[in-house]
């Protein structure tokens, strides 16, 4: 075999390489399609099943006992809203201020790195464990299930997400505009509130919405905190109905009527999540100044 | 009205690096003073020591005395109080991107808690006129973001923002280095106009600029002030060989 | 001699310019002084030290609350599972008794169920996630890239309970009537698909889990693939490599540590995923070889039995399972974060 023949392109080799290239391309396209199938199947099935089961009563009535038809999940929708509001009121401010610490005070410090790491780890703790924690922290001491326990548990789940996105968004604020504020004699706290946070606001709001969307669909942490109820919510110290819980209970029941309600509930839950995310995006994108970013 | 600045035995460090060594200098009031020198010579660090911006960097350290008017800035007052008296314009235009033109100019007052609308309106108009920007922006003061202006306009906006708090001294750290020649000449005209009312200290790497606008010029090299004298002296009869080498283009 | 040198080098315009009058600037005439109110106000304004101190303390407290929460969770979980910890010790994790009536508890069946479902879910999800990531990053036409990425991210936005609902009414019948019989016919000889196929069981749970962890793995994979420098890819292409060879040599080899990190992160999600699994796994504490058999995972036994647990020891055993789950996911996530951090840090350093 001469050197010359080794250098000449080998036809079989080229064909083999080109074939394997096409094969891999085909596999990756097929794989992607295979992933999109269940997604589309779930969404289509959800809209189909859910929309056909939705009616006015669903939004205005509490659940009916087994055997009676009709009834709705109005109390669950209200309950979920209350619990999520409570969670956001606690989780978002704490999360944002924690992110401010990491970005503005903790950069380069061991404590900052440690907190950042623990936040990531807390983010990965399964929601069922957070449910037990909420139970052990609050329900055990109150001696009964409560919406308060549910709200606090979900708030705890929001904090790490909000903290980390706030930190990341604050890091993108140019140092130059912080200097501009310092140069005007603005105290640090005022600079952070009016310049850093305001400049990073669109990203931070998106982060908060993602955290909200994540806990809005959570069921496991509510099992041993909110517990569920078939009545209208009265106060925070009582068990309260919540949409994901009710969907779970209905889905596992043997009754067709309840299955119907579970589908309708799922459609409402997903719509609520999407709409609230979309709404906040829309509101924050309005009222901007020309040429601002 | 502007006040003079007196600097005695000023030393500054970034981490382990000794960036300023034993600076002694008296800057007269109501005039423009230029600081020249090759990059990394410490001239930027020096102006940042005059309003305590230097210490916003956590690894920075300063020793010595700086008197602005009759205030010893490292002993008599907090950094924020000094910065309200000693305004600063930075190398790159840095308007607040989320604020309107109006709010940018008013920011020094608003962020410090001043909210009298009538006075604010007056101050914004006055400052924008001083910065020769009023005619270009008066129609969309509250509609447009500060970031929507051109680079030269943004820098004049930053000058207006600094003037709005009625400072006694205005520090300018290479204010025209990121701008085109037309904008640069506008900024220079401005400095010429403003120096009757404020004490201006301008850092520049452009010797012609120093010659055009400043009464006095200081030459920095390797963290030391080599020579400080009336501008004409520096450019025609420098006392120090190193100054002479620099302005004749032998190095730097 | 020095004199002549200065004269020679001196730019003639230099000194002339100095005496130049400034150009007239339109609208530049400024009348009067700045309002005295401003200077007066600013001079009276204090150092702001009190505000700075209070704000600094507030944000520090909020950041520390994250540490506090984790410590507190660990503390209450240990405290509440003390009874079970004392009664069974380490034996708890290697015995398979689960007898609430006799008060005898062992977590082995749940550990088995969790490991089997998570492992199978990874087997299904990892190749698919790689396909999706390679497709989006290297093959997909630019205009489609955003929408496809968005759709796969959308999978992560669907709540667990909705996955469960879909699985109960759509996936379970498919398993029972189509996929199950098919597997028995072709792979029945392995013994993995024996026994009655109810549609529910370990395999169904694994499939729904794989769909749920796929977006996590593919988004991390995309992130680390994006961190591979373009110069490296171009270098390989310039040698005459095909696109697949370029992906294999330049992209996958460089990104493999990060991809492993993403897979482990997906594992963390799979280990703790609760609702969808609980709804289709059959909920029976068995250690069965058949993938059609009903099972139980650590998370689903808690979800299913916690509110019905009678007796302190029973409750305490369930909380101990939660404690175990907590510790395992902390370890798994720590490893994953370190791997991803390691890769992105290196690429960030190269970019600098």
mmCIF file of N, CA, C and O in Angstrom, chain C residues 92-130:
data_model
loop_
_atom_site.group_PDB
_atom_site.id
_atom_site.type_symbol
_atom_site.label_atom_id
_atom_site.label_comp_id
_atom_site.label_asym_id
_atom_site.label_seq_id
_atom_site.Cartn_x
_atom_site.Cartn_y
_atom_site.Cartn_z
ATOM 1 N N UNK C 92 -34.433 -0.465 59.051
ATOM 2 C CA UNK C 92 -35.593 0.125 58.380
ATOM 3 C C UNK C 92 -35.435 0.087 56.855
ATOM 4 O O UNK C 92 -36.389 -0.114 56.124
ATOM 5 N N UNK C 93 -34.193 0.275 56.404
ATOM 6 C CA UNK C 93 -33.980 0.414 54.955
ATOM 7 C C UNK C 93 -33.709 -0.913 54.252
ATOM 8 O O UNK C 93 -33.553 -0.944 53.033
ATOM 9 N N UNK C 94 -33.615 -2.022 55.036
ATOM 10 C CA UNK C 94 -33.327 -3.289 54.358
ATOM 11 C C UNK C 94 -34.392 -4.342 54.634
ATOM 12 O O UNK C 94 -34.273 -5.470 54.187
ATOM 13 N N UNK C 95 -35.448 -3.980 55.367
ATOM 14 C CA UNK C 95 -36.526 -4.955 55.539
ATOM 15 C C UNK C 95 -37.731 -4.536 54.726
ATOM 16 O O UNK C 95 -37.922 -3.357 54.436
ATOM 17 N N UNK C 96 -38.515 -5.563 54.340
ATOM 18 C CA UNK C 96 -39.630 -5.252 53.452
ATOM 19 C C UNK C 96 -40.979 -5.389 54.148
ATOM 20 O O UNK C 96 -42.004 -5.407 53.490
ATOM 21 N N UNK C 97 -40.993 -5.469 55.469
ATOM 22 C CA UNK C 97 -42.272 -5.534 56.166
ATOM 23 C C UNK C 97 -42.958 -4.179 56.094
ATOM 24 O O UNK C 97 -42.317 -3.145 56.186
ATOM 25 N N UNK C 98 -44.254 -4.162 55.855
ATOM 26 C CA UNK C 98 -44.998 -2.907 55.938
ATOM 27 C C UNK C 98 -46.352 -3.263 56.516
ATOM 28 O O UNK C 98 -47.310 -3.491 55.799
ATOM 29 N N UNK C 99 -46.363 -3.365 57.828
ATOM 30 C CA UNK C 99 -47.560 -3.876 58.498
ATOM 31 C C UNK C 99 -48.027 -2.898 59.568
ATOM 32 O O UNK C 99 -47.603 -2.964 60.718
ATOM 33 N N UNK C 100 -48.885 -1.970 59.180
ATOM 34 C CA UNK C 100 -49.357 -0.959 60.122
ATOM 35 C C UNK C 100 -50.073 -1.581 61.326
ATOM 36 O O UNK C 100 -49.982 -1.056 62.438
ATOM 37 N N UNK C 101 -50.730 -2.717 61.127
ATOM 38 C CA UNK C 101 -51.476 -3.333 62.233
ATOM 39 C C UNK C 101 -50.526 -3.840 63.304
ATOM 40 O O UNK C 101 -50.691 -3.597 64.497
ATOM 41 N N UNK C 102 -49.456 -4.539 62.864
ATOM 42 C CA UNK C 102 -48.494 -5.065 63.809
ATOM 43 C C UNK C 102 -47.440 -4.039 64.206
ATOM 44 O O UNK C 102 -46.611 -4.299 65.071
ATOM 45 N N UNK C 103 -47.442 -2.894 63.518
ATOM 46 C CA UNK C 103 -46.442 -1.872 63.836
ATOM 47 C C UNK C 103 -45.053 -2.275 63.413
ATOM 48 O O UNK C 103 -44.069 -1.967 64.069
ATOM 49 N N UNK C 104 -44.960 -2.977 62.268
ATOM 50 C CA UNK C 104 -43.651 -3.380 61.769
ATOM 51 C C UNK C 104 -43.415 -2.713 60.419
ATOM 52 O O UNK C 104 -44.185 -2.918 59.481
ATOM 53 N N UNK C 105 -42.352 -1.920 60.343
ATOM 54 C CA UNK C 105 -42.162 -1.141 59.123
ATOM 55 C C UNK C 105 -40.762 -1.291 58.549
ATOM 56 O O UNK C 105 -39.774 -1.280 59.278
ATOM 57 N N UNK C 106 -40.694 -1.435 57.232
ATOM 58 C CA UNK C 106 -39.416 -1.453 56.524
ATOM 59 C C UNK C 106 -39.611 -0.799 55.173
ATOM 60 O O UNK C 106 -40.658 -0.946 54.539
ATOM 61 N N UNK C 107 -38.609 -0.074 54.717
ATOM 62 C CA UNK C 107 -38.803 0.769 53.535
ATOM 63 C C UNK C 107 -38.289 0.139 52.250
ATOM 64 O O UNK C 107 -38.332 0.762 51.181
ATOM 65 N N UNK C 108 -37.815 -1.103 52.313
ATOM 66 C CA UNK C 108 -37.182 -1.682 51.132
ATOM 67 C C UNK C 108 -38.058 -1.680 49.872
ATOM 68 O O UNK C 108 -37.573 -1.333 48.793
ATOM 69 N N UNK C 109 -39.346 -2.054 49.964
ATOM 70 C CA UNK C 109 -40.162 -2.071 48.736
ATOM 71 C C UNK C 109 -40.241 -0.703 48.078
ATOM 72 O O UNK C 109 -40.266 -0.603 46.846
ATOM 73 N N UNK C 110 -40.254 0.342 48.898
ATOM 74 C CA UNK C 110 -40.374 1.704 48.337
ATOM 75 C C UNK C 110 -39.068 2.125 47.689
ATOM 76 O O UNK C 110 -39.056 2.780 46.657
ATOM 77 N N UNK C 111 -37.960 1.724 48.353
ATOM 78 C CA UNK C 111 -36.662 2.024 47.752
ATOM 79 C C UNK C 111 -36.548 1.309 46.417
ATOM 80 O O UNK C 111 -36.141 1.911 45.408
ATOM 81 N N UNK C 112 -36.958 0.035 46.401
ATOM 82 C CA UNK C 112 -36.927 -0.729 45.159
ATOM 83 C C UNK C 112 -37.769 -0.040 44.083
ATOM 84 O O UNK C 112 -37.315 0.193 42.962
ATOM 85 N N UNK C 113 -39.010 0.294 44.414
ATOM 86 C CA UNK C 113 -39.915 0.934 43.445
ATOM 87 C C UNK C 113 -39.346 2.248 42.935
ATOM 88 O O UNK C 113 -39.384 2.543 41.737
ATOM 89 N N UNK C 114 -38.767 3.030 43.844
ATOM 90 C CA UNK C 114 -38.205 4.321 43.445
ATOM 91 C C UNK C 114 -37.036 4.123 42.489
ATOM 92 O O UNK C 114 -36.941 4.787 41.457
ATOM 93 N N UNK C 115 -36.127 3.169 42.854
ATOM 94 C CA UNK C 115 -34.960 2.956 42.002
ATOM 95 C C UNK C 115 -35.363 2.437 40.630
ATOM 96 O O UNK C 115 -34.866 2.918 39.603
ATOM 97 N N UNK C 116 -36.288 1.468 40.587
ATOM 98 C CA UNK C 116 -36.694 0.890 39.306
ATOM 99 C C UNK C 116 -37.347 1.946 38.416
ATOM 100 O O UNK C 116 -36.974 2.110 37.251
ATOM 101 N N UNK C 117 -38.311 2.688 38.967
ATOM 102 C CA UNK C 117 -39.011 3.670 38.128
ATOM 103 C C UNK C 117 -38.054 4.783 37.678
ATOM 104 O O UNK C 117 -38.081 5.195 36.522
ATOM 105 N N UNK C 118 -37.180 5.246 38.584
ATOM 106 C CA UNK C 118 -36.266 6.322 38.202
ATOM 107 C C UNK C 118 -35.284 5.847 37.138
ATOM 108 O O UNK C 118 -35.001 6.556 36.162
ATOM 109 N N UNK C 119 -34.783 4.615 37.313
ATOM 110 C CA UNK C 119 -33.820 4.077 36.358
ATOM 111 C C UNK C 119 -34.460 3.925 34.974
ATOM 112 O O UNK C 119 -33.913 4.370 33.967
ATOM 113 N N UNK C 120 -35.651 3.323 34.951
ATOM 114 C CA UNK C 120 -36.342 3.151 33.667
ATOM 115 C C UNK C 120 -36.655 4.507 33.033
ATOM 116 O O UNK C 120 -36.504 4.696 31.821
ATOM 117 N N UNK C 121 -37.088 5.441 33.859
ATOM 118 C CA UNK C 121 -37.420 6.773 33.333
ATOM 119 C C UNK C 121 -36.199 7.403 32.692
ATOM 120 O O UNK C 121 -36.282 8.000 31.612
ATOM 121 N N UNK C 122 -35.032 7.245 33.342
ATOM 122 C CA UNK C 122 -33.808 7.792 32.764
ATOM 123 C C UNK C 122 -33.482 7.099 31.446
ATOM 124 O O UNK C 122 -33.083 7.741 30.468
ATOM 125 N N UNK C 123 -33.658 5.742 31.417
ATOM 126 C CA UNK C 123 -33.362 4.997 30.189
ATOM 127 C C UNK C 123 -34.184 5.531 29.028
ATOM 128 O O UNK C 123 -33.729 5.577 27.887
ATOM 129 N N UNK C 124 -35.432 5.899 29.298
ATOM 130 C CA UNK C 124 -36.285 6.404 28.220
ATOM 131 C C UNK C 124 -35.962 7.868 27.923
ATOM 132 O O UNK C 124 -35.842 8.271 26.769
ATOM 133 N N UNK C 125 -35.787 8.660 28.985
ATOM 134 C CA UNK C 125 -35.712 10.116 28.795
ATOM 135 C C UNK C 125 -34.360 10.580 28.258
ATOM 136 O O UNK C 125 -34.310 11.504 27.458
ATOM 137 N N UNK C 126 -33.272 9.954 28.701
ATOM 138 C CA UNK C 126 -31.952 10.478 28.329
ATOM 139 C C UNK C 126 -31.714 10.471 26.819
ATOM 140 O O UNK C 126 -31.337 11.497 26.246
ATOM 141 N N UNK C 127 -31.936 9.330 26.113
ATOM 142 C CA UNK C 127 -31.717 9.384 24.659
ATOM 143 C C UNK C 127 -32.618 10.409 23.975
ATOM 144 O O UNK C 127 -32.164 11.140 23.094
ATOM 145 N N UNK C 128 -33.881 10.459 24.416
ATOM 146 C CA UNK C 128 -34.803 11.409 23.799
ATOM 147 C C UNK C 128 -34.373 12.852 24.070
ATOM 148 O O UNK C 128 -34.406 13.706 23.180
ATOM 149 N N UNK C 129 -33.953 13.108 25.309
ATOM 150 C CA UNK C 129 -33.524 14.467 25.651
ATOM 151 C C UNK C 129 -32.305 14.863 24.823
ATOM 152 O O UNK C 129 -32.190 15.996 24.366
ATOM 153 N N UNK C 130 -31.391 13.900 24.607
ATOM 154 C CA UNK C 130 -30.218 14.185 23.773
ATOM 155 C C UNK C 130 -30.652 14.509 22.350
ATOM 156 O O UNK C 130 -30.150 15.442 21.727
#
